[in-house]
Coordinates of C-alpha atoms in Angstrom, one line a residue:
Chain U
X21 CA -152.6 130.3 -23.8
X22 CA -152.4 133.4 -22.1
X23 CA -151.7 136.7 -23.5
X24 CA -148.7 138.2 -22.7
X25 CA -148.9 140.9 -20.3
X26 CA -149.2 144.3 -21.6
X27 CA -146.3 147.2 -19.7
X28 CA -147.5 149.6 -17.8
X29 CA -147.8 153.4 -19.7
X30 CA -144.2 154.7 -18.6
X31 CA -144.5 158.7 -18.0
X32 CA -141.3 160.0 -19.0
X33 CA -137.8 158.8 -18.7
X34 CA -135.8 158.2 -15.2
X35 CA -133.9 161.3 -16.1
X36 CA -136.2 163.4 -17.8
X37 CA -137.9 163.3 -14.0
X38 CA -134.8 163.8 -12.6
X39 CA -133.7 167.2 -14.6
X40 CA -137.8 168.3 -14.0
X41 CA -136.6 168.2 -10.3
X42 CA -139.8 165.5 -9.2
X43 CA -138.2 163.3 -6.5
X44 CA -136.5 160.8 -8.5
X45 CA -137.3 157.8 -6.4
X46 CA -140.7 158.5 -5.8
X47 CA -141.5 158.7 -9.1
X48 CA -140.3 155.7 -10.1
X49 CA -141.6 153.6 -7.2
X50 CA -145.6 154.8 -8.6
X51 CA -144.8 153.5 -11.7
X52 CA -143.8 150.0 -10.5
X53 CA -147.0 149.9 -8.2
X54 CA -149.1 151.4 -10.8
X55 CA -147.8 148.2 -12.6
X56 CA -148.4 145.9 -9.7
X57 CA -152.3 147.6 -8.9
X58 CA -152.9 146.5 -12.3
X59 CA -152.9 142.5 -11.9
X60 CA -153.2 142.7 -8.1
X61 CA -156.6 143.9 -7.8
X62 CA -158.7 143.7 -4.3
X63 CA -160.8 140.7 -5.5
X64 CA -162.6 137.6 -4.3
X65 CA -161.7 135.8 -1.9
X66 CA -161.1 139.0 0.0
X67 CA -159.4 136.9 3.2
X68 CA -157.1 136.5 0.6
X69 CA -156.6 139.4 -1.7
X70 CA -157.0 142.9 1.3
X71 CA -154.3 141.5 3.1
X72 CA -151.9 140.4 0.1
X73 CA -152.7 144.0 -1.1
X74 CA -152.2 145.6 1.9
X75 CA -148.5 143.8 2.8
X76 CA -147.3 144.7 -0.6
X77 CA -148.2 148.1 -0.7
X78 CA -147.2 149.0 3.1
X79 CA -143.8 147.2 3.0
X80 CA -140.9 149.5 3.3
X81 CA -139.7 151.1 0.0
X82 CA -136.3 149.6 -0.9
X83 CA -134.2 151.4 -4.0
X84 CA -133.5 148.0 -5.7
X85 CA -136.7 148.2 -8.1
X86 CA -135.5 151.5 -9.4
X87 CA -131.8 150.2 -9.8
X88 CA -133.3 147.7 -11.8
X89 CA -135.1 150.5 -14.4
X90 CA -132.1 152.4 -14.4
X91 CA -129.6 149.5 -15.3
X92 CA -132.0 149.0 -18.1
X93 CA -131.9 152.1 -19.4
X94 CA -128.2 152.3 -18.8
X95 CA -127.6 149.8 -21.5
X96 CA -130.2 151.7 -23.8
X97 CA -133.3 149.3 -23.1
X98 CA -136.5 151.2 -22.6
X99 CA -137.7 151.1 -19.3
X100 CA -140.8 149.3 -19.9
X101 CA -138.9 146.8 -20.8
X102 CA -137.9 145.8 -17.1
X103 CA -141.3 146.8 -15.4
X104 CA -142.3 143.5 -14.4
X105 CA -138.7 142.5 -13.2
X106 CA -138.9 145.6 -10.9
X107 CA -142.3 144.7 -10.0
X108 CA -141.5 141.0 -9.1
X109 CA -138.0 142.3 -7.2
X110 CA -140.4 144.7 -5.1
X111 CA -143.0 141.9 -3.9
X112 CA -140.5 139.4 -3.3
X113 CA -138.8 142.3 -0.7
X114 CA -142.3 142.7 0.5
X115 CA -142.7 138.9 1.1
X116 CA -139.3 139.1 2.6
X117 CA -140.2 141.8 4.9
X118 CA -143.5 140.1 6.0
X119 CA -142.1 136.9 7.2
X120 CA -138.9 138.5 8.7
X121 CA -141.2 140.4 11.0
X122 CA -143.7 137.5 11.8
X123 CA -144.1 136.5 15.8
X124 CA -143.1 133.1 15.6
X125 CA -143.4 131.3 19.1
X126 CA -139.3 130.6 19.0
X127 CA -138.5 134.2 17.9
X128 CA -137.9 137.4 20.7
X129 CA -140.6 139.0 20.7
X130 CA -141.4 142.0 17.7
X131 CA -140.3 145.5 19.3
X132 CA -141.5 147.7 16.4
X133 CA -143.5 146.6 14.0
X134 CA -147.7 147.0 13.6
X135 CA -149.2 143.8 12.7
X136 CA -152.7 145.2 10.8
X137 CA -153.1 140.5 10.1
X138 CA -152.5 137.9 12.9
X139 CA -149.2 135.6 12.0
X140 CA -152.0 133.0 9.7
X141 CA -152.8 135.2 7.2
X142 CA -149.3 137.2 7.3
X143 CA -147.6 133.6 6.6
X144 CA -150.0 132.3 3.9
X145 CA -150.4 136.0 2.4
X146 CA -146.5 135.8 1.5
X147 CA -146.7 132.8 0.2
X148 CA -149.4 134.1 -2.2
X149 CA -146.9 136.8 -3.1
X150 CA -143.6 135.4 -4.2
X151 CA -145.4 133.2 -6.9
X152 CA -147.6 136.3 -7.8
X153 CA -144.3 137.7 -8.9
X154 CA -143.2 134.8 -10.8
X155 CA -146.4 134.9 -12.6
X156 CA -145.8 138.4 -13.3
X157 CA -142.6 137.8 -15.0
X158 CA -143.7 135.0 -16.8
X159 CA -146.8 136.6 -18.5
X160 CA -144.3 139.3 -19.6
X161 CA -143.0 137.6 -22.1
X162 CA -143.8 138.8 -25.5
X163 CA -142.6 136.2 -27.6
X164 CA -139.1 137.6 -28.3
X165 CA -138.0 137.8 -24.7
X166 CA -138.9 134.5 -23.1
X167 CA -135.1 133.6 -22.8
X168 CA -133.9 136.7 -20.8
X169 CA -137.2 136.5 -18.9
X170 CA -135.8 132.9 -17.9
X171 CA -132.1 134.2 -16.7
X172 CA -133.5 137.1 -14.4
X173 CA -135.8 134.3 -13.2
X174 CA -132.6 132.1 -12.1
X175 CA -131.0 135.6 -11.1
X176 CA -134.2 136.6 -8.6
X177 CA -134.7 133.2 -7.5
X178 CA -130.8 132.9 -6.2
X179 CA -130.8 136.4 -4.3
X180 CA -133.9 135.6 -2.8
X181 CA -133.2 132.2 -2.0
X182 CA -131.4 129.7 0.3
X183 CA -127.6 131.3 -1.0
X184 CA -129.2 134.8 -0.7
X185 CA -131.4 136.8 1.4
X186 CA -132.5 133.4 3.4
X187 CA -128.9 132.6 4.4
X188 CA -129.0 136.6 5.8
X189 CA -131.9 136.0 7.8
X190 CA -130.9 133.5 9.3
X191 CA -127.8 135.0 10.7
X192 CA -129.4 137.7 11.5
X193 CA -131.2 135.4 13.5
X194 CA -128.2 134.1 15.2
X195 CA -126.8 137.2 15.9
X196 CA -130.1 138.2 18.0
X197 CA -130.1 138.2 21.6
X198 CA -133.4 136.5 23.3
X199 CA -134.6 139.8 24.2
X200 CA -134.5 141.1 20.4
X201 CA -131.4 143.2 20.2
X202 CA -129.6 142.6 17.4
X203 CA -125.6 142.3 18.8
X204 CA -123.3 144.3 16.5
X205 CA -119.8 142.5 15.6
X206 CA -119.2 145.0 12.5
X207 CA -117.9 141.8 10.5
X208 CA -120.8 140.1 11.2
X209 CA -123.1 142.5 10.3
X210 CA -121.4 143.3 6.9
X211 CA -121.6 139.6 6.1
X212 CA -125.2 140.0 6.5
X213 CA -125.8 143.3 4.3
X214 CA -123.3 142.1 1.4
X215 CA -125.7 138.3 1.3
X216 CA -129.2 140.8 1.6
X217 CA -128.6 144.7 0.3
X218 CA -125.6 143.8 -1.3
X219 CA -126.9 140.5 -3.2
X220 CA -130.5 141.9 -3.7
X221 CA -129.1 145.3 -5.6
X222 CA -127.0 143.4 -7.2
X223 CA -129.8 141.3 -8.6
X224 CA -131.8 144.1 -9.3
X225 CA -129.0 145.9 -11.6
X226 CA -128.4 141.9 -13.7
X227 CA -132.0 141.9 -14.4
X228 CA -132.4 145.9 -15.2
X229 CA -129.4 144.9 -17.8
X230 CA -130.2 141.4 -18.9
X231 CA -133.8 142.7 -20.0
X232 CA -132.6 146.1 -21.4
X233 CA -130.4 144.0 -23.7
X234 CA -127.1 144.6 -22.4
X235 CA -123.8 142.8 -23.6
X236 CA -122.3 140.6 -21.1
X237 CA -119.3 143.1 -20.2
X238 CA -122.0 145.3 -19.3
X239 CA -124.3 143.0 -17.3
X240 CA -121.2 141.5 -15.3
X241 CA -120.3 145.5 -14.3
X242 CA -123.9 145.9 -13.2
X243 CA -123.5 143.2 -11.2
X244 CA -120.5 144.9 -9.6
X245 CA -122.3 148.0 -9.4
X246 CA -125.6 146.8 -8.1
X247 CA -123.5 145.1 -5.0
X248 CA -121.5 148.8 -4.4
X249 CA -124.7 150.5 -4.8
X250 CA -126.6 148.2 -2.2
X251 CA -123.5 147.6 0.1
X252 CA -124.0 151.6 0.4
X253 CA -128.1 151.4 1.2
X254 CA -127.5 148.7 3.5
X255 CA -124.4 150.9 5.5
X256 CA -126.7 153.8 5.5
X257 CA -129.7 151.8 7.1
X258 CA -127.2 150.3 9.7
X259 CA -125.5 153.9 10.4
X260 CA -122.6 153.4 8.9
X261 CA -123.3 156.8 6.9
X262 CA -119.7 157.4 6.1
X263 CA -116.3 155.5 6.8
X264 CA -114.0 153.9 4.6
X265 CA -116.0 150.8 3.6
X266 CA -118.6 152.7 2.2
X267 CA -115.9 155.5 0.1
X268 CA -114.5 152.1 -0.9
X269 CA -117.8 151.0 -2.2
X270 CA -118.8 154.5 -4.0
X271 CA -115.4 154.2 -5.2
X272 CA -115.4 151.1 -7.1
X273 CA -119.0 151.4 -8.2
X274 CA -117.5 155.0 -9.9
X275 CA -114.9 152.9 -11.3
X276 CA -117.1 150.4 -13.2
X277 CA -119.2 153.4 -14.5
X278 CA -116.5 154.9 -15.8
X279 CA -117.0 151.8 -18.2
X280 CA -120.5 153.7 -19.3
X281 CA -119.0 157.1 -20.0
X282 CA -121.4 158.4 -22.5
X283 CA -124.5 157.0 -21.1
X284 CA -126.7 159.1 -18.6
X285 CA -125.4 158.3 -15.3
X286 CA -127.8 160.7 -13.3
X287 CA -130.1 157.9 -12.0
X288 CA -127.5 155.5 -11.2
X289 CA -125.7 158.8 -9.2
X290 CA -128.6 159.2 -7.3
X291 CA -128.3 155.7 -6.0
X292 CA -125.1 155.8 -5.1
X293 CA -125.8 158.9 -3.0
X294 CA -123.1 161.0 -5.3
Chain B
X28 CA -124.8 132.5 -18.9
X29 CA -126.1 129.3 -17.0
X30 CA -125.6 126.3 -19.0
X31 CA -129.1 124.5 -19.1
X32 CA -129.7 121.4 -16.7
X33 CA -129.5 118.4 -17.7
X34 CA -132.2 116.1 -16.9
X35 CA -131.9 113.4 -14.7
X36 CA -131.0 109.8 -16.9
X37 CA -134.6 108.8 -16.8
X38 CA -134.5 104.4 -16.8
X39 CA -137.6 103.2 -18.3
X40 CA -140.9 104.4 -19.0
X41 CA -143.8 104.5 -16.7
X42 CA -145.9 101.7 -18.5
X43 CA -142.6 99.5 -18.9
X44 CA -142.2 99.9 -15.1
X45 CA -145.5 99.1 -14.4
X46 CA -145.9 96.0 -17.0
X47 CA -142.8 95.0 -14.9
X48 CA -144.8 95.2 -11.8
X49 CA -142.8 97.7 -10.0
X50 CA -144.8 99.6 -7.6
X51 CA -145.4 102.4 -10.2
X52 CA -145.5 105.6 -8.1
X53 CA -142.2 104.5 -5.7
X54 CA -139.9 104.4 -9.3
X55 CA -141.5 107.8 -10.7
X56 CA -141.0 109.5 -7.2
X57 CA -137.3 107.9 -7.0
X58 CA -136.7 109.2 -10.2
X59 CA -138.1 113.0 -9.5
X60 CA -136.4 112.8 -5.9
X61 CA -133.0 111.8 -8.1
X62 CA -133.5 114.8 -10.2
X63 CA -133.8 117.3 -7.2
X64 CA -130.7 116.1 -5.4
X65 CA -128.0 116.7 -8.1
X66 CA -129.1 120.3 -7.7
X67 CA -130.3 120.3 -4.1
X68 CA -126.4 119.3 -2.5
X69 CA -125.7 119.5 1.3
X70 CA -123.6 122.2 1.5
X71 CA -122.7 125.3 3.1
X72 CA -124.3 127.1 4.5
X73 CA -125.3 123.9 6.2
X74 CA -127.4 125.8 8.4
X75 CA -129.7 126.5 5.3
X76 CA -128.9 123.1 3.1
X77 CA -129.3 120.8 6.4
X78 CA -133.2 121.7 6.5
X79 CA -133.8 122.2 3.2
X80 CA -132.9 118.8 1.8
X81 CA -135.1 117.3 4.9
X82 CA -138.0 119.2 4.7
X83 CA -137.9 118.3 1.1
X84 CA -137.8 114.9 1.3
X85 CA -139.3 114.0 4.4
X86 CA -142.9 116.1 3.1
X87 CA -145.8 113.4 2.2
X88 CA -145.6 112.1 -1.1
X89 CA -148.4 113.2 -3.3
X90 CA -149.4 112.2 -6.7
X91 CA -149.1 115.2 -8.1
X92 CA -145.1 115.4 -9.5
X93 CA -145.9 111.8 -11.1
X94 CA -149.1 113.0 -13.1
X95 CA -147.1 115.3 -14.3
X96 CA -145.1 112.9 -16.0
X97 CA -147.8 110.9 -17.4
X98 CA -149.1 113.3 -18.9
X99 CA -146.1 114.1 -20.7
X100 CA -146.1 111.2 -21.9
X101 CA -149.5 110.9 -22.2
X102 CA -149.3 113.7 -25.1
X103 CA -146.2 111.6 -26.8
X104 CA -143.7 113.6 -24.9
X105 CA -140.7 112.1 -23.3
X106 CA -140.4 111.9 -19.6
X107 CA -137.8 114.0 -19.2
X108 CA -139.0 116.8 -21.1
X109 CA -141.2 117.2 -17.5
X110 CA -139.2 116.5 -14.8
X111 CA -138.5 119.6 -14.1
X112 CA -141.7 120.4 -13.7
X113 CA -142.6 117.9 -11.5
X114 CA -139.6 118.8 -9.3
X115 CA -141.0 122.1 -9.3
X116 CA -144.5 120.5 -8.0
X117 CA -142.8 118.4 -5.6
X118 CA -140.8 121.2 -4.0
X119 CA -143.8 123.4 -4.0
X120 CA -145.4 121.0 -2.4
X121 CA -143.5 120.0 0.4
X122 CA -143.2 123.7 1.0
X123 CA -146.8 124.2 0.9
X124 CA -147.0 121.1 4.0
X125 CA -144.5 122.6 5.6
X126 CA -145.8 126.4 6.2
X127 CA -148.9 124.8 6.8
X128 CA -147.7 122.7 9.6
X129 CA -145.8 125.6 11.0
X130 CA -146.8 126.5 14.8
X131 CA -147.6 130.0 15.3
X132 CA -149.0 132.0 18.1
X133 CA -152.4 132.3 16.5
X134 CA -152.9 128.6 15.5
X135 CA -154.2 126.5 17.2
X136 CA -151.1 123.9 19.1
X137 CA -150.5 121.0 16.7
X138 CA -151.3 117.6 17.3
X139 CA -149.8 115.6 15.1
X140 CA -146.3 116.5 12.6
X141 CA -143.1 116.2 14.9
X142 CA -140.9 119.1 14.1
X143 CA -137.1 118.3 13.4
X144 CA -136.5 121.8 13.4
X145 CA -137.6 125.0 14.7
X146 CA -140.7 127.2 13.6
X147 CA -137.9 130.1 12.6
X148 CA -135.9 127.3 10.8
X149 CA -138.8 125.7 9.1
X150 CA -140.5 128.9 8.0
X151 CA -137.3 130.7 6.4
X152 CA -136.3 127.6 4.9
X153 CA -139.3 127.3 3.0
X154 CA -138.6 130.6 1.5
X155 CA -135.6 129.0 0.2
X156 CA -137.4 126.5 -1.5
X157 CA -140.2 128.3 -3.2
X158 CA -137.2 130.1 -5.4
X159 CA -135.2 127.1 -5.8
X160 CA -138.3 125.4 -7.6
X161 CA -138.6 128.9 -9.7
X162 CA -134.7 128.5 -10.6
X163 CA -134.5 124.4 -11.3
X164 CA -137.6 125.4 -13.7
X165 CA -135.9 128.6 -15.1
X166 CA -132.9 126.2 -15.8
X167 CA -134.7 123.7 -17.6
X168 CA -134.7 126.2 -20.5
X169 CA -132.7 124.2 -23.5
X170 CA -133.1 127.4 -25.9
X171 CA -136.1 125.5 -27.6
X172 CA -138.7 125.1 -24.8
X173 CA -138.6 128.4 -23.2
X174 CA -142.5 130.0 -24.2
X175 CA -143.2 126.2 -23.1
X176 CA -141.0 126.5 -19.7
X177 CA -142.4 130.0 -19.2
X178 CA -146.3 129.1 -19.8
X179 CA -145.6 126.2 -17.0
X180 CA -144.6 128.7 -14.4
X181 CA -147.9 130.9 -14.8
X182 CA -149.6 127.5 -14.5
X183 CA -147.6 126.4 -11.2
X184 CA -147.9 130.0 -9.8
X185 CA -151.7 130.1 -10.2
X186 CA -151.9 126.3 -8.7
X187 CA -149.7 127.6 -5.4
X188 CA -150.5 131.0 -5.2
X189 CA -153.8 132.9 -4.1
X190 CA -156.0 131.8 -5.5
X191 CA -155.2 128.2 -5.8
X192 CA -153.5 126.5 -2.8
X193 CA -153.1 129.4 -0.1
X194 CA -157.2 130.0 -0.5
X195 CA -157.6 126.7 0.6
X196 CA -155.3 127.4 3.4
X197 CA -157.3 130.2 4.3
X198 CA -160.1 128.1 4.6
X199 CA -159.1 125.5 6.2
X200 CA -158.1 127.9 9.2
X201 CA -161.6 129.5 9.2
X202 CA -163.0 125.8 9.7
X203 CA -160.5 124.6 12.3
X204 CA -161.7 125.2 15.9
X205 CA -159.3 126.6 18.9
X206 CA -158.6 123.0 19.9
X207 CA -157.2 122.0 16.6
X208 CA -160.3 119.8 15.5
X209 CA -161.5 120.7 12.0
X210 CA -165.1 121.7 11.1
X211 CA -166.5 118.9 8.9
X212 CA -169.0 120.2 6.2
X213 CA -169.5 118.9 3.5
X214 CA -169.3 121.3 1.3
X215 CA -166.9 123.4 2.7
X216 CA -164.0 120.0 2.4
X217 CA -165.1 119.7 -0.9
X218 CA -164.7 123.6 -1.5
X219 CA -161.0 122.6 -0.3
X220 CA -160.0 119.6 -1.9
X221 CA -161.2 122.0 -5.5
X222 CA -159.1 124.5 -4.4
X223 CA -156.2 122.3 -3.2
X224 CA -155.4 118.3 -4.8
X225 CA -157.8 119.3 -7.2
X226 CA -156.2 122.7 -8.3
X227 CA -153.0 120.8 -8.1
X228 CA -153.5 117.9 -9.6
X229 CA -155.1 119.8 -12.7
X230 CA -151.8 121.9 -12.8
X231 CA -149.6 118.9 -12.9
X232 CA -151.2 117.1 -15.9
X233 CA -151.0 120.7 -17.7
X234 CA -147.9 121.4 -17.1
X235 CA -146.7 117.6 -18.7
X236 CA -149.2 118.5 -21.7
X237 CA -147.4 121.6 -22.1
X238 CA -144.1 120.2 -22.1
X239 CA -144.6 117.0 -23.9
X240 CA -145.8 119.0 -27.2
X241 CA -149.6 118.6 -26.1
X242 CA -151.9 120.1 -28.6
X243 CA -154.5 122.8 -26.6
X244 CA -157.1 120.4 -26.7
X245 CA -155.4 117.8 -25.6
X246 CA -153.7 120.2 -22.7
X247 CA -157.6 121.3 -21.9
X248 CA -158.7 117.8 -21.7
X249 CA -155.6 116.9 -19.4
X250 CA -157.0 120.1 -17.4
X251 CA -159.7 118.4 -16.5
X252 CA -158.7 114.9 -15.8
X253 CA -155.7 116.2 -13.5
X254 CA -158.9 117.5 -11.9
X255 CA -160.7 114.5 -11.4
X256 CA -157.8 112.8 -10.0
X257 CA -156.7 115.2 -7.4
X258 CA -160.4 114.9 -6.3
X259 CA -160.4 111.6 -6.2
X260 CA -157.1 111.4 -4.0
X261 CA -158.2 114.5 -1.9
X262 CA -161.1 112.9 -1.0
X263 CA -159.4 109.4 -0.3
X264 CA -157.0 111.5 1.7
X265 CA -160.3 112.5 4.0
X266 CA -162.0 109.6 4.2
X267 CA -164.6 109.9 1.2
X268 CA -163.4 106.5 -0.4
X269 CA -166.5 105.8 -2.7
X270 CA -169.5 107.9 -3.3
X271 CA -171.6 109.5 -5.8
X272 CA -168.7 112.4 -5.8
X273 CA -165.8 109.6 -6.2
X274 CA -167.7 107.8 -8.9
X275 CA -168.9 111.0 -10.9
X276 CA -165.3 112.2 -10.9
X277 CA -164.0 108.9 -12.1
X278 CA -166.2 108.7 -14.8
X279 CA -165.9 112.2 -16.0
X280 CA -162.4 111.8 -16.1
X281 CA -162.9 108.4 -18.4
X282 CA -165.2 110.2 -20.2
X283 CA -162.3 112.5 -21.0
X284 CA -159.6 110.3 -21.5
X285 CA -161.4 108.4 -24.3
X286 CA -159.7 111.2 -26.2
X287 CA -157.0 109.5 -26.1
X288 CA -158.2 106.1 -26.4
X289 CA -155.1 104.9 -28.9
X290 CA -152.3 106.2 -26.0
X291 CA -151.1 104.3 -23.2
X292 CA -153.2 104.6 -20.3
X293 CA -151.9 102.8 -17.8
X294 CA -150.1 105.3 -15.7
X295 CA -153.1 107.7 -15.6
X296 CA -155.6 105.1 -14.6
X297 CA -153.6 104.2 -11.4
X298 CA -153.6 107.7 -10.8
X299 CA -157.5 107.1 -10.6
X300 CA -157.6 104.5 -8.3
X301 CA -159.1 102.0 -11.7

């Protein structure tokens, strides 16, 4: 039997960081990689483990890993506690990421992205990485924990899956023209950020909460907030910057926090661009 | 909080069936393919479920999901303590076939799978059912088996992951020529049944141990006999029906099951082509 995986050595609290003026976000994401470099060494066979390093590492930083901390400190959990759910969350948005982006021979041609791997080992790379993350959530159990570790399992699994990020990918595919642009029917295109930012942050705020021992009231108003928070992130990366459906987003995510009144809001804040 | 699944009604057990002269692996596949579809409905977005419930039960059938049942019961475990498991194998599986089958612009054109579906269908749909697996597992939980459930997962994300199933991937590209004709070494197939039905098979029989109440020798023993079957079948699979490799992994794995020389050993001896 396996030992259980030991945390990561967390620095300092989210907020501690935050009041000593480091860049919040940065800070956190090196925590959750230094947690990730420690079981995903560069290792034999190196076909395998260089590229699987590489993709995970070089994938776009998202800010649902750290919404995930921060929920579980929210509810008073210590952060270590929901290290290997942030890791898992930040692998499967790097697996994600991966094979959104792969040439496949009935997709537009790629306009932006570098490939550093040819489409074979991009593909079978990914598929190494989601059940890396599994693994990395299972092993965290410590004995006491194995039943939450379970629910944030049926939690990732549903905003990554088929109902989630999967059913947004594949109308983004359907709203892309042959040549690669992306046409932009606003309605459209906030079905698609609610089913991947929205649902993803959302996620990543249940687990953060579930794992940080939260009550149900206060899981189901992460849930609520996680969706506001990435509904916002996934305006902002579209340009909608401002406009009334992101102030009716801040706005309701403010309203569920108001819920957490004498907790330390300061990381959540930041999320929510406030 | 999800209520746990219920397992599928499971009719009679394996030896029964096969003392009745059903064909043996047809009624253990029925009943594991039974188990999928109460969760895995046709529904909307059909644009997702449509593929989904084909690819998964159009991929060959393997032997894999119904050692994992034997083995359960193998250990004095009832059947349906494992299905879940073995659902979980047969999804991974038919995921595994199907990203491994996908065209892409660096493989070499494929000669033989027709495709119901496109390569942008087939490949995001398989990143639906990777999670699903992951969740039907997760859901399994009945409060009593979860270090059990959890243990399983490592298992299955080992057998799928890097270093199990997407190494041998990785090496069956490096042997396959431009024209789509693999490299026949020796060696090197055997390297890749190890990797792949061996790997497999060995996970399957662990995971029933585990979850039929297997004591760890008896789960260490099952280890190595799910070994010796998935090289048995990989090899059949390739055209190595007898030999000095067949026979020596048939008789290690005899050697092996005289462990359990007072169980019912009927289902595992098909498994071994005896």
């Amino acid at each position: 039997h396996l030992p259980p995986l030991k945390p990561t050595t967390v620095r300092m609290s989210m907020t501690q960081q935050t009041r000593n003026s480091q860049p919040y976000g940065a800070s956190v994401q090196a925590d959750i990689e230094a947690h990730i470099k420690q079981f995903l060494t560069i290792k034999e066979p190196l076909a395998v483990f260089e590229p699987m390093h590489h993709l995970v590492f070089n994938a776009p930083k998202t800010t649902v890993p750290a919404l995930c901390l921060a929920a579980c400190e929210l509810v008073g959990g210590q952060r270590h506690r929901a290290i290997s759910a942030a890791s898992a969350l930040l692998l499967m948005e790097a697996a994600t990421y991966t094979h959104e982006h792969l040439p496949l021979t009935d997709r537009p041609k790629p306009v932006v992205k570098n490939h550093v791997f040819g489409p074979n080992v991009e593909l079978l790379t990914v598929d190494g990485i989601v059940p890396f993350g599994f693994e990395l959530l299972a092993r965290s159990d410590d004995g006491e924990n194995s039943e939450r570790i379970l629910r944030v399992m049926v939690e990732i699994s549903r905003a990554v899956g088929s109902g989630g990020v999967v059913d947004a990918q594949y109308r983004k595919t359907m709203d892309t023209r042959s040549d690669g642009e992306e046409v932009c029917h606003v309605e459209e295109i906030m079905r698609v950020v609610e089913k991947y930012e929205g649902e993803l942050h959302s996620c990543g705020a249940v687990c953060g909460g579930v794992l940080g021992g939260g009550s149900e009231d206060e899981i189901e108003r992460l849930r609520k907030i996680g969706f506001c928070v990435g509904m916002i992130q996934g305006m902002a990366k579209r340009g909608f910057n401002e406009g009334n459906e992101v102030n009716e987003a801040r706005n309701l995510a403010l309203q569920e926090l108001k819920f957490f009144k004498d907790k330390e809001l300061d990381a959540i804040k930041i999320l929510l661009n406030i």
